[in-house]
mmCIF file of C-alpha atoms in Angstrom:
data_model
loop_
_atom_site.group_PDB
_atom_site.id
_atom_site.type_symbol
_atom_site.label_atom_id
_atom_site.label_comp_id
_atom_site.label_asym_id
_atom_site.label_seq_id
_atom_site.Cartn_x
_atom_site.Cartn_y
_atom_site.Cartn_z
ATOM 1 C CA MET A 1 101.838 114.355 76.650
ATOM 2 C CA ALA A 2 102.348 115.885 80.081
ATOM 3 C CA ARG A 3 104.489 118.590 81.612
ATOM 4 C CA VAL A 4 105.633 118.941 85.225
ATOM 5 C CA VAL A 5 107.546 122.013 86.366
ATOM 6 C CA LEU A 6 109.100 122.202 89.850
ATOM 7 C CA ASP A 7 110.515 124.963 92.015
ATOM 8 C CA LEU A 8 112.197 123.508 95.102
ATOM 9 C CA GLY A 9 112.259 126.845 96.930
ATOM 10 C CA LYS A 10 110.289 125.923 100.091
ATOM 11 C CA ARG A 11 107.051 127.499 98.843
ATOM 12 C CA PRO A 12 104.433 124.730 98.540
ATOM 13 C CA TYR A 13 101.864 125.359 95.834
ATOM 14 C CA LEU A 14 100.115 123.129 93.331
ATOM 15 C CA ALA A 15 98.735 124.146 89.933
ATOM 16 C CA TYR A 16 97.000 121.016 88.656
ATOM 17 C CA GLY A 17 95.700 121.065 85.097
ATOM 18 C CA VAL A 18 94.873 117.384 84.636
ATOM 19 C CA PRO A 19 91.308 116.653 83.505
ATOM 20 C CA LEU A 20 91.062 113.143 84.970
ATOM 21 C CA ARG A 21 87.645 111.885 86.054
ATOM 22 C CA GLY A 22 86.531 108.346 86.795
ATOM 23 C CA ARG A 23 88.369 105.174 87.690
ATOM 24 C CA ILE A 24 91.724 103.915 86.495
ATOM 25 C CA GLY A 25 91.394 100.234 87.255
ATOM 26 C CA SER A 26 90.373 100.210 90.929
ATOM 27 C CA LEU A 27 91.863 103.664 91.627
ATOM 28 C CA GLU A 28 89.584 106.697 91.754
ATOM 29 C CA SER A 29 91.388 109.324 89.657
ATOM 30 C CA GLU A 30 90.669 112.152 92.133
ATOM 31 C CA VAL A 31 93.138 110.466 94.520
ATOM 32 C CA ILE A 32 95.935 111.328 92.102
ATOM 33 C CA GLU A 33 95.416 115.058 92.656
ATOM 34 C CA GLU A 34 95.648 114.438 96.412
ATOM 35 C CA PHE A 35 99.025 112.765 95.832
ATOM 36 C CA TRP A 36 100.269 115.870 93.993
ATOM 37 C CA LYS A 37 99.014 118.156 96.800
ATOM 38 C CA ALA A 38 100.803 116.085 99.440
ATOM 39 C CA LEU A 39 103.975 115.983 97.332
ATOM 40 C CA SER A 40 103.980 119.762 97.007
ATOM 41 C CA ILE A 41 103.432 120.315 100.719
ATOM 42 C CA HIS A 42 105.917 117.745 102.011
ATOM 43 C CA LEU A 43 108.568 118.537 99.398
ATOM 44 C CA GLY A 44 108.084 122.257 99.966
ATOM 45 C CA ALA A 45 107.842 122.776 96.225
ATOM 46 C CA THR A 46 105.819 124.753 93.763
ATOM 47 C CA VAL A 47 104.518 122.133 91.341
ATOM 48 C CA HIS A 48 102.760 122.719 88.023
ATOM 49 C CA VAL A 49 101.207 119.647 86.383
ATOM 50 C CA ASP A 50 99.640 119.993 82.945
ATOM 51 C CA VAL A 51 98.356 117.544 80.377
ATOM 52 C CA ILE A 52 98.964 118.864 76.901
ATOM 53 C CA ARG A 53 97.394 115.987 75.000
ATOM 54 C CA GLY A 54 95.895 112.580 75.757
ATOM 55 C CA ARG A 55 92.578 110.813 76.315
ATOM 56 C CA ASN A 56 93.228 107.444 77.939
ATOM 57 C CA ARG A 57 93.098 107.959 81.742
ATOM 58 C CA HIS A 58 95.781 105.368 82.451
ATOM 59 C CA HIS A 59 98.192 106.873 79.913
ATOM 60 C CA VAL A 60 97.491 110.435 81.053
ATOM 61 C CA ALA A 61 98.232 109.574 84.701
ATOM 62 C CA GLU A 62 101.337 107.606 83.705
ATOM 63 C CA ALA A 63 102.617 110.521 81.622
ATOM 64 C CA THR A 64 102.354 112.910 84.588
ATOM 65 C CA PHE A 65 104.417 110.599 86.803
ATOM 66 C CA LYS A 66 107.049 110.139 84.092
ATOM 67 C CA ALA A 67 107.182 113.926 83.680
ATOM 68 C CA LEU A 68 107.658 114.213 87.460
ATOM 69 C CA GLY A 69 110.714 111.964 87.273
ATOM 70 C CA LEU A 70 112.228 114.077 84.500
ATOM 71 C CA ALA A 71 111.459 117.329 86.341
ATOM 72 C CA LEU A 72 113.047 116.047 89.567
ATOM 73 C CA ARG A 73 116.143 114.960 87.662
ATOM 74 C CA ASP A 74 116.424 118.373 86.009
ATOM 75 C CA ALA A 75 115.785 120.235 89.279
ATOM 76 C CA MET A 76 118.549 118.345 91.074
ATOM 77 C CA THR A 77 121.150 118.448 88.287
ATOM 78 C CA PRO A 78 123.878 121.005 88.959
ATOM 79 C CA GLY A 79 123.818 123.867 86.460
ATOM 80 C CA ALA A 80 126.664 125.573 84.676
ATOM 81 C CA GLY A 81 126.899 128.446 87.167
ATOM 82 C CA PRO A 82 128.145 128.443 90.748
ATOM 83 C CA GLY A 83 125.855 127.424 93.600
ATOM 84 C CA ALA A 84 122.230 126.367 93.530
ATOM 85 C CA PRO A 85 119.919 127.602 90.747
ATOM 86 C CA SER A 86 118.017 129.913 93.094
ATOM 87 C CA SER A 87 117.932 133.614 93.922
ATOM 88 C CA LYS A 88 118.261 132.555 97.580
ATOM 89 C CA GLY A 89 121.355 130.441 96.854
ATOM 90 C CA LEU A 90 119.827 127.184 98.077
ATOM 91 C CA LEU A 91 117.316 124.540 97.208
ATOM 92 C CA GLY A 92 114.519 123.532 99.562
#
């Protein structure tokens, strides 16, 4: 079980709470955190990634990427009010 929360307000920051250590197949799990850092910087987003529950490294990593897809969909879906869901009136 993983949670990803995004703020697309042009303020890159990563809070990464994923306790992955060791290999996932041939991939060193520390590389995954580097992906999240690069995503935050190049997207200009504040990104919070947390694992709530899970032990299997492959399933934990997969859950974070699935949560990213859901968070991006939610962040880009127009809300009920006028304009962008931001105090600045725009998304990054």
